[in-house]
Amino acid sequence: FVEQAEWSMLVQLFNQRLQERIQSGELKTISGGTARSVKIAPDYQSLFFRVNARDDNMQDAANALMAELATIDQHGFSAEELDDVKSTRLTWLKNAVDQQAERDLRMLTSRLASSSLNNTPFLSPE
């Protein structure tokens, strides 16, 4: 669970940064995108990146993605970015505890499916 939570947080950090840089206009060749991490088996994990190229220019979009990954590899994430993702995750956990009594089987099934599809750990107070 801990390893999966760490991967999930890294993916969330990357996705937030990518969206912020797209919206600010810093990534001019990418119009959207996302990263996903999927644990397929106990000893097999995959990391996927998807970008939408502006003006059908995939080469420049791929180069921009690689440059962004290199920047993260070299400099990491800022304290502000880390605090933001920690705050979001803490809110999710608090809400899970607060709403524990209100959960029903449909919600549980939905959360399990969403957790699996979106590669976010299933957060439960139990």
Coordinates of C-alpha atoms in Angstrom, one line a residue:
F1 CA 0.0 0.0 0.0
V2 CA 2.8 2.5 0.9
E3 CA 4.7 2.0 -2.3
Q4 CA 1.4 2.3 -4.3
A5 CA 0.6 5.5 -2.4
E6 CA 4.0 7.0 -3.2
W7 CA 3.6 6.2 -6.9
S8 CA 0.1 7.7 -6.8
M9 CA 1.4 10.9 -5.2
L10 CA 4.2 11.2 -7.8
V11 CA 1.7 10.7 -10.6
Q12 CA -0.6 13.3 -9.1
L13 CA 2.3 15.8 -8.7
F14 CA 3.3 15.3 -12.3
N15 CA -0.2 15.6 -13.6
Q16 CA -0.8 18.8 -11.6
R17 CA 2.5 20.4 -12.8
L18 CA 1.7 19.4 -16.4
Q19 CA -1.7 21.0 -16.3
E20 CA -0.4 24.1 -14.6
R21 CA 2.3 24.5 -17.3
I22 CA -0.2 23.9 -20.1
Q23 CA -2.6 26.5 -18.7
S24 CA 0.1 29.1 -18.1
G25 CA 1.2 28.7 -21.7
E26 CA 4.7 27.4 -20.9
L27 CA 4.1 24.2 -22.8
K28 CA 3.0 25.5 -26.1
T29 CA 3.1 22.2 -28.0
I30 CA 1.0 20.2 -25.6
S31 CA -2.8 20.8 -25.2
G32 CA -3.4 18.1 -22.5
G33 CA -2.1 15.0 -21.0
T34 CA -1.8 12.7 -18.1
A35 CA 0.4 10.1 -16.4
R36 CA -0.8 6.8 -15.0
S37 CA 1.0 4.2 -12.9
V38 CA -0.5 0.7 -12.9
K39 CA 0.6 -2.2 -10.6
I40 CA -0.2 -5.2 -12.8
A41 CA 1.3 -7.8 -10.5
P42 CA 3.3 -7.8 -7.3
D43 CA 6.5 -7.6 -9.3
Y44 CA 5.3 -5.7 -12.3
Q45 CA 4.5 -2.0 -12.4
S46 CA 3.9 0.2 -15.5
L47 CA 4.1 3.9 -15.9
F48 CA 2.3 5.5 -18.8
F49 CA 2.4 9.1 -20.2
R50 CA -0.1 10.5 -22.6
V51 CA 0.1 13.9 -24.2
N52 CA -2.2 15.7 -26.7
A53 CA -0.1 17.5 -29.3
R54 CA -1.1 20.9 -30.6
D55 CA -1.3 21.3 -34.3
D56 CA -0.7 17.5 -34.7
N57 CA 2.9 18.0 -33.9
M58 CA 3.7 14.9 -32.0
Q59 CA 7.5 15.2 -32.2
D60 CA 7.5 18.6 -30.4
A61 CA 5.0 17.4 -27.9
A62 CA 7.1 14.3 -27.1
N63 CA 10.2 16.5 -26.8
A64 CA 8.4 18.8 -24.4
L65 CA 7.3 15.9 -22.3
M66 CA 10.8 14.5 -22.1
A67 CA 12.2 18.0 -21.2
E68 CA 9.6 18.2 -18.4
L69 CA 10.5 14.8 -17.1
A70 CA 14.2 15.7 -17.2
T71 CA 13.5 18.9 -15.2
I72 CA 11.6 16.9 -12.6
D73 CA 14.4 14.3 -12.5
Q74 CA 17.0 17.1 -12.0
H75 CA 15.1 19.4 -9.6
G76 CA 12.3 17.4 -8.2
F77 CA 9.1 19.1 -7.0
S78 CA 8.8 22.3 -5.1
A79 CA 7.8 22.4 -1.4
E80 CA 4.6 24.1 -2.4
E81 CA 3.7 21.3 -4.8
L82 CA 4.5 18.7 -2.2
D83 CA 2.4 20.5 0.5
D84 CA -0.5 20.8 -1.9
V85 CA -0.6 17.1 -2.7
K86 CA -0.2 16.2 1.0
S87 CA -3.1 18.5 1.8
T88 CA -5.3 17.0 -0.8
R89 CA -4.5 13.4 0.3
L90 CA -5.1 14.3 4.0
T91 CA -8.5 15.8 3.0
W92 CA -9.4 12.5 1.2
L93 CA -8.5 10.5 4.3
K94 CA -10.4 12.8 6.6
N95 CA -13.5 12.6 4.4
A96 CA -13.2 8.8 4.3
V97 CA -13.2 8.7 8.1
D98 CA -16.0 11.3 8.4
Q99 CA -18.2 9.5 5.9
Q100 CA -17.5 6.0 7.0
A101 CA -21.0 5.4 8.4
E102 CA -22.7 6.7 5.2
R103 CA -21.0 4.3 2.8
D104 CA -23.0 1.6 1.1
L105 CA -22.1 -1.2 -1.2
R106 CA -22.6 0.9 -4.4
M107 CA -20.2 3.5 -3.2
L108 CA -17.7 0.9 -2.1
T109 CA -17.9 -0.8 -5.5
S110 CA -17.6 2.5 -7.3
R111 CA -14.6 3.5 -5.2
L112 CA -12.8 0.2 -5.8
A113 CA -13.4 0.5 -9.6
S114 CA -12.3 4.1 -9.6
S115 CA -9.2 3.3 -7.5
S116 CA -8.2 0.5 -9.9
L117 CA -8.9 2.5 -13.1
N118 CA -7.2 5.7 -11.9
N119 CA -4.4 4.1 -10.0
T120 CA -5.2 5.8 -6.7
P121 CA -4.9 3.7 -3.5
F122 CA -8.2 2.9 -2.0
L123 CA -8.4 5.1 1.0
S124 CA -10.3 3.6 3.9
P125 CA -10.3 4.4 7.6
E126 CA -10.2 0.6 8.3

